[in-house]
């Protein structure tokens, strides 16, 4: 893309942003009702798309890059595939607290932006950055020191344990970089900038694929390092992403515009507000990740081949999250900004509109998973039994797509309002009361991997009903952040 083309694109994005703000301000001044706002439905849909498509493309490509990682490692041997797969859930657990901080950062920054208080928004960003640096360093050290114990706890068999330990140690070093790039992406989304996180995440993941090719297989004079090469490539490129994220918030003229000369001391009031939203989200993420960890460990009892098939399906499952997560991010931003501007009616409409659009896309993905599951599994491995197990499980993923999309998007809307307790309740009951219990039962009666994924489907159906019911009450509109 030429410099002139880039300027044109930026200009168009700026015009769209200005148009949206003008309409919103006009709406606020005229105190339009929800019915009168209907005439601006096309603008609302356009605004949702503007926020969601960069996030969706970013998440989609990140999931695809994750799948490519698994494909590249899987081509080494089944033990390497299982080793990498077993470390995914502990990694997600370690990063759970930061995902919670991301939720409160997005919600709080969005509120300040909606209220027109940019200085408070910048102060919230500084507080988030300090927390991320301190806590990110701590979990990197803990992960490196206890790598072998974690992989052993996950049920790794003797032929997988050494590979998993090396992989986990190396990626643990890079967690500090991951927390920085995740945290800054969250605050950028809070101000309505989803393009910048998309750019730096795509660049870093493209570099990761290249690094995998070189270090896993030993190209261009480098030694073939297998899973250790995959981990090293991931860690290096996560560092690159962190540098790009920091540049995005510090560069002159940026959306956030921080300076190294700013005050980075802890602000008790802002910390309290961040934690008020973040603690329930942190609890939700810990419940979610520990539940997924136990879920994977339950499946691990079925043997290495089943673990390999399960990891393939988990990668595809993460891919299926992308529409719901992207439109959930858009809902978080728009609901937060609308409530900050004292317009709960617009906030409610944003949530429902985001859900409708996201669901259409999720249903399209469902068709692909249902009819082409075996072709997708074939990309990861050439072992027929693993392909067959994975393809059948993908049909279950396809069926639950509409429910999954609903709970992701409306939960994002609730978080934008600061209502983080109900998503917590939903995750606790759905994962620990339904998924894990039913997975254990179904595996015990001989349903194997299919039983585990059927339990996953029951969990998603429950959570979609639970979250929709809460959103419909409208009580989240009265929550203070």
Tab-separated table of N, CA and C in Angstrom, residues 183-259:
chain	number	residue	atom	x	y	z
A	183	UNK	N	-2.544	-6.046	27.329
A	183	UNK	CA	-3.042	-4.915	28.112
A	183	UNK	C	-3.209	-3.656	27.294
A	184	UNK	N	-2.233	-3.371	26.442
A	184	UNK	CA	-2.330	-2.166	25.628
A	184	UNK	C	-3.393	-2.309	24.531
A	185	UNK	N	-3.605	-3.523	24.060
A	185	UNK	CA	-4.695	-3.749	23.102
A	185	UNK	C	-6.038	-3.431	23.748
A	186	UNK	N	-6.188	-3.791	25.017
A	186	UNK	CA	-7.449	-3.562	25.728
A	186	UNK	C	-7.759	-2.074	25.867
A	187	UNK	N	-6.747	-1.281	26.234
A	187	UNK	CA	-7.016	0.142	26.417
A	187	UNK	C	-7.242	0.836	25.075
A	188	UNK	N	-6.566	0.378	24.047
A	188	UNK	CA	-6.803	0.944	22.718
A	188	UNK	C	-8.228	0.658	22.256
A	189	UNK	N	-8.726	-0.538	22.559
A	189	UNK	CA	-10.113	-0.856	22.205
A	189	UNK	C	-11.092	-0.013	23.009
A	190	UNK	N	-10.706	0.334	24.230
A	190	UNK	CA	-11.574	1.163	25.061
A	190	UNK	C	-11.835	2.529	24.453
A	191	UNK	N	-10.863	3.055	23.714
A	191	UNK	CA	-11.055	4.347	23.049
A	191	UNK	C	-11.612	4.172	21.640
A	192	UNK	N	-11.858	2.912	21.259
A	192	UNK	CA	-12.441	2.646	19.946
A	192	UNK	C	-11.443	2.364	18.850
A	193	UNK	N	-10.182	2.108	19.221
A	193	UNK	CA	-9.142	1.818	18.230
A	193	UNK	C	-8.871	0.312	18.200
A	194	UNK	N	-9.484	-0.384	17.266
A	194	UNK	CA	-9.240	-1.824	17.117
A	194	UNK	C	-8.262	-2.115	15.986
A	195	UNK	N	-7.913	-1.092	15.214
A	195	UNK	CA	-7.010	-1.293	14.078
A	195	UNK	C	-5.565	-1.524	14.536
A	196	UNK	N	-5.108	-0.729	15.509
A	196	UNK	CA	-3.712	-0.830	15.936
A	196	UNK	C	-3.371	-2.197	16.529
A	197	UNK	N	-4.179	-2.733	17.474
A	197	UNK	CA	-3.871	-4.086	17.967
A	197	UNK	C	-3.876	-5.129	16.858
A	198	UNK	N	-4.776	-4.968	15.902
A	198	UNK	CA	-4.816	-5.901	14.782
A	198	UNK	C	-3.495	-5.877	14.028
A	199	UNK	N	-2.978	-4.697	13.759
A	199	UNK	CA	-1.754	-4.570	12.972
A	199	UNK	C	-0.569	-5.233	13.667
A	200	UNK	N	-0.348	-4.888	14.937
A	200	UNK	CA	0.871	-5.421	15.562
A	200	UNK	C	0.760	-6.910	15.876
A	201	UNK	N	-0.444	-7.401	16.114
A	201	UNK	CA	-0.597	-8.843	16.348
A	201	UNK	C	-0.424	-9.651	15.064
A	202	UNK	N	-0.904	-9.122	13.952
A	202	UNK	CA	-0.733	-9.824	12.682
A	202	UNK	C	0.748	-9.877	12.294
A	203	UNK	N	1.441	-8.749	12.449
A	203	UNK	CA	2.869	-8.708	12.115
A	203	UNK	C	3.648	-9.716	12.958
A	204	UNK	N	3.397	-9.715	14.276
A	204	UNK	CA	4.152	-10.612	15.158
A	204	UNK	C	3.861	-12.075	14.856
A	205	UNK	N	2.615	-12.391	14.504
A	205	UNK	CA	2.275	-13.780	14.216
A	205	UNK	C	2.826	-14.246	12.874
A	206	UNK	N	2.892	-13.357	11.915
A	206	UNK	CA	3.533	-13.712	10.648
A	206	UNK	C	5.013	-14.031	10.873
A	207	UNK	N	5.648	-13.202	11.692
A	207	UNK	CA	7.054	-13.451	12.022
A	207	UNK	C	7.208	-14.756	12.789
A	208	UNK	N	6.211	-15.101	13.610
A	208	UNK	CA	6.261	-16.346	14.367
A	208	UNK	C	6.240	-17.566	13.451
A	209	UNK	N	5.399	-17.505	12.415
A	209	UNK	CA	5.345	-18.614	11.455
A	209	UNK	C	6.703	-18.791	10.770
A	210	UNK	N	7.296	-17.672	10.367
A	210	UNK	CA	8.611	-17.731	9.737
A	210	UNK	C	9.646	-18.292	10.702
A	211	UNK	N	9.602	-17.824	11.951
A	211	UNK	CA	10.539	-18.316	12.952
A	211	UNK	C	10.353	-19.798	13.229
A	212	UNK	N	9.103	-20.246	13.238
A	212	UNK	CA	8.830	-21.681	13.416
A	212	UNK	C	9.480	-22.506	12.311
A	213	UNK	N	9.300	-22.055	11.095
A	213	UNK	CA	9.842	-22.783	9.940
A	213	UNK	C	11.359	-22.916	10.066
A	214	UNK	N	12.002	-21.837	10.494
A	214	UNK	CA	13.462	-21.839	10.590
A	214	UNK	C	13.956	-22.684	11.762
A	215	UNK	N	13.319	-22.506	12.931
A	215	UNK	CA	13.852	-23.112	14.152
A	215	UNK	C	13.336	-24.525	14.417
A	216	UNK	N	12.110	-24.829	14.000
A	216	UNK	CA	11.603	-26.194	14.215
A	216	UNK	C	12.331	-27.187	13.314
A	217	UNK	N	12.445	-26.810	12.020
A	217	UNK	CA	12.991	-27.748	11.038
A	217	UNK	C	14.469	-27.542	10.742
A	218	UNK	N	15.058	-26.445	11.252
A	218	UNK	CA	16.486	-26.199	11.029
A	218	UNK	C	16.799	-25.715	9.627
A	219	UNK	N	16.289	-24.553	9.271
A	219	UNK	CA	16.526	-23.976	7.945
A	219	UNK	C	17.528	-22.826	8.028
A	220	UNK	N	18.107	-22.503	6.877
A	220	UNK	CA	19.044	-21.380	6.748
A	220	UNK	C	20.213	-21.484	7.727
A	221	UNK	N	20.694	-22.696	7.950
A	221	UNK	CA	21.860	-22.905	8.797
A	221	UNK	C	21.583	-23.058	10.276
A	222	UNK	N	20.331	-22.898	10.691
A	222	UNK	CA	19.990	-23.078	12.102
A	222	UNK	C	19.767	-24.563	12.392
A	223	UNK	N	20.025	-24.994	13.632
A	223	UNK	CA	19.778	-26.403	13.982
A	223	UNK	C	18.281	-26.681	14.097
A	224	UNK	N	17.872	-27.926	13.827
A	224	UNK	CA	16.472	-28.329	13.980
A	224	UNK	C	16.192	-28.513	15.470
A	225	UNK	N	15.360	-27.640	16.040
A	225	UNK	CA	15.138	-27.624	17.485
A	225	UNK	C	13.796	-28.223	17.901
A	226	UNK	N	12.941	-28.576	16.951
A	226	UNK	CA	11.658	-29.172	17.300
A	226	UNK	C	10.791	-28.254	18.138
A	227	UNK	N	10.194	-28.791	19.233
A	227	UNK	CA	9.287	-27.997	20.069
A	227	UNK	C	10.010	-26.824	20.731
A	228	UNK	N	11.290	-26.983	21.047
A	228	UNK	CA	12.056	-25.882	21.637
A	228	UNK	C	12.162	-24.727	20.646
A	229	UNK	N	12.308	-25.029	19.370
A	229	UNK	CA	12.359	-23.989	18.344
A	229	UNK	C	11.031	-23.254	18.227
A	230	UNK	N	9.930	-23.999	18.331
A	230	UNK	CA	8.603	-23.373	18.285
A	230	UNK	C	8.432	-22.408	19.451
A	231	UNK	N	8.866	-22.818	20.647
A	231	UNK	CA	8.748	-21.973	21.832
A	231	UNK	C	9.617	-20.724	21.713
A	232	UNK	N	10.841	-20.899	21.210
A	232	UNK	CA	11.755	-19.763	21.072
A	232	UNK	C	11.216	-18.751	20.073
A	233	UNK	N	10.688	-19.224	18.961
A	233	UNK	CA	10.103	-18.329	17.968
A	233	UNK	C	8.929	-17.547	18.550
A	234	UNK	N	8.088	-18.242	19.316
A	234	UNK	CA	6.934	-17.589	19.945
A	234	UNK	C	7.376	-16.500	20.906
A	235	UNK	N	8.366	-16.781	21.722
A	235	UNK	CA	8.832	-15.824	22.723
A	235	UNK	C	9.438	-14.583	22.068
A	236	UNK	N	10.241	-14.770	21.046
A	236	UNK	CA	10.876	-13.639	20.363
A	236	UNK	C	9.825	-12.739	19.718
A	237	UNK	N	8.873	-13.344	19.032
A	237	UNK	CA	7.877	-12.535	18.321
A	237	UNK	C	6.883	-11.875	19.283
A	238	UNK	N	6.664	-12.478	20.447
A	238	UNK	CA	5.842	-11.808	21.456
A	238	UNK	C	6.551	-10.572	21.985
A	239	UNK	N	7.866	-10.639	22.074
A	239	UNK	CA	8.632	-9.463	22.463
A	239	UNK	C	8.492	-8.346	21.444
A	240	UNK	N	8.496	-8.709	20.170
A	240	UNK	CA	8.312	-7.720	19.104
A	240	UNK	C	6.930	-7.079	19.213
A	241	UNK	N	5.907	-7.893	19.494
A	241	UNK	CA	4.546	-7.367	19.637
A	241	UNK	C	4.457	-6.387	20.801
A	242	UNK	N	5.148	-6.694	21.915
A	242	UNK	CA	5.124	-5.811	23.081
A	242	UNK	C	5.748	-4.454	22.761
A	243	UNK	N	6.857	-4.473	22.027
A	243	UNK	CA	7.514	-3.217	21.635
A	243	UNK	C	6.583	-2.389	20.745
A	244	UNK	N	5.917	-3.034	19.807
A	244	UNK	CA	4.999	-2.334	18.908
A	244	UNK	C	3.800	-1.768	19.674
A	245	UNK	N	3.312	-2.509	20.684
A	245	UNK	CA	2.174	-2.045	21.478
A	245	UNK	C	2.541	-0.803	22.289
A	246	UNK	N	3.726	-0.827	22.893
A	246	UNK	CA	4.178	0.325	23.670
A	246	UNK	C	4.383	1.547	22.772
A	247	UNK	N	4.931	1.306	21.599
A	247	UNK	CA	5.108	2.409	20.651
A	247	UNK	C	3.759	3.025	20.281
A	248	UNK	N	2.736	2.191	20.160
A	248	UNK	CA	1.411	2.673	19.755
A	248	UNK	C	0.813	3.643	20.765
A	249	UNK	N	1.111	3.446	22.056
A	249	UNK	CA	0.513	4.338	23.055
A	249	UNK	C	1.428	5.499	23.447
A	250	UNK	N	2.691	5.429	23.045
A	250	UNK	CA	3.631	6.495	23.389
A	250	UNK	C	3.985	7.407	22.214
A	251	UNK	N	3.761	6.962	20.999
A	251	UNK	CA	4.187	7.772	19.866
A	251	UNK	C	3.420	9.088	19.824
A	252	UNK	N	4.048	10.159	19.368
A	252	UNK	CA	3.376	11.458	19.281
A	252	UNK	C	2.145	11.382	18.379
A	253	UNK	N	1.060	11.963	18.853
A	253	UNK	CA	-0.159	11.982	18.063
A	253	UNK	C	-0.987	10.717	18.140
A	254	UNK	N	-0.612	9.783	19.039
A	254	UNK	CA	-1.366	8.536	19.148
A	254	UNK	C	-2.699	8.775	19.854
A	255	UNK	N	-3.566	7.773	19.786
A	255	UNK	CA	-4.882	7.878	20.402
A	255	UNK	C	-4.772	8.106	21.902
A	256	UNK	N	-3.825	7.420	22.554
A	256	UNK	CA	-3.654	7.543	24.000
A	256	UNK	C	-2.730	8.699	24.342
A	257	UNK	N	-1.552	8.719	23.710
A	257	UNK	CA	-0.628	9.833	23.886
A	257	UNK	C	0.029	9.902	25.251
A	258	UNK	N	0.529	8.774	25.774
A	258	UNK	CA	1.241	8.796	27.048
A	258	UNK	C	2.639	9.389	26.875
A	259	UNK	N	3.225	9.775	27.988
A	259	UNK	CA	4.592	10.289	28.000
A	259	UNK	C	5.335	9.644	29.160
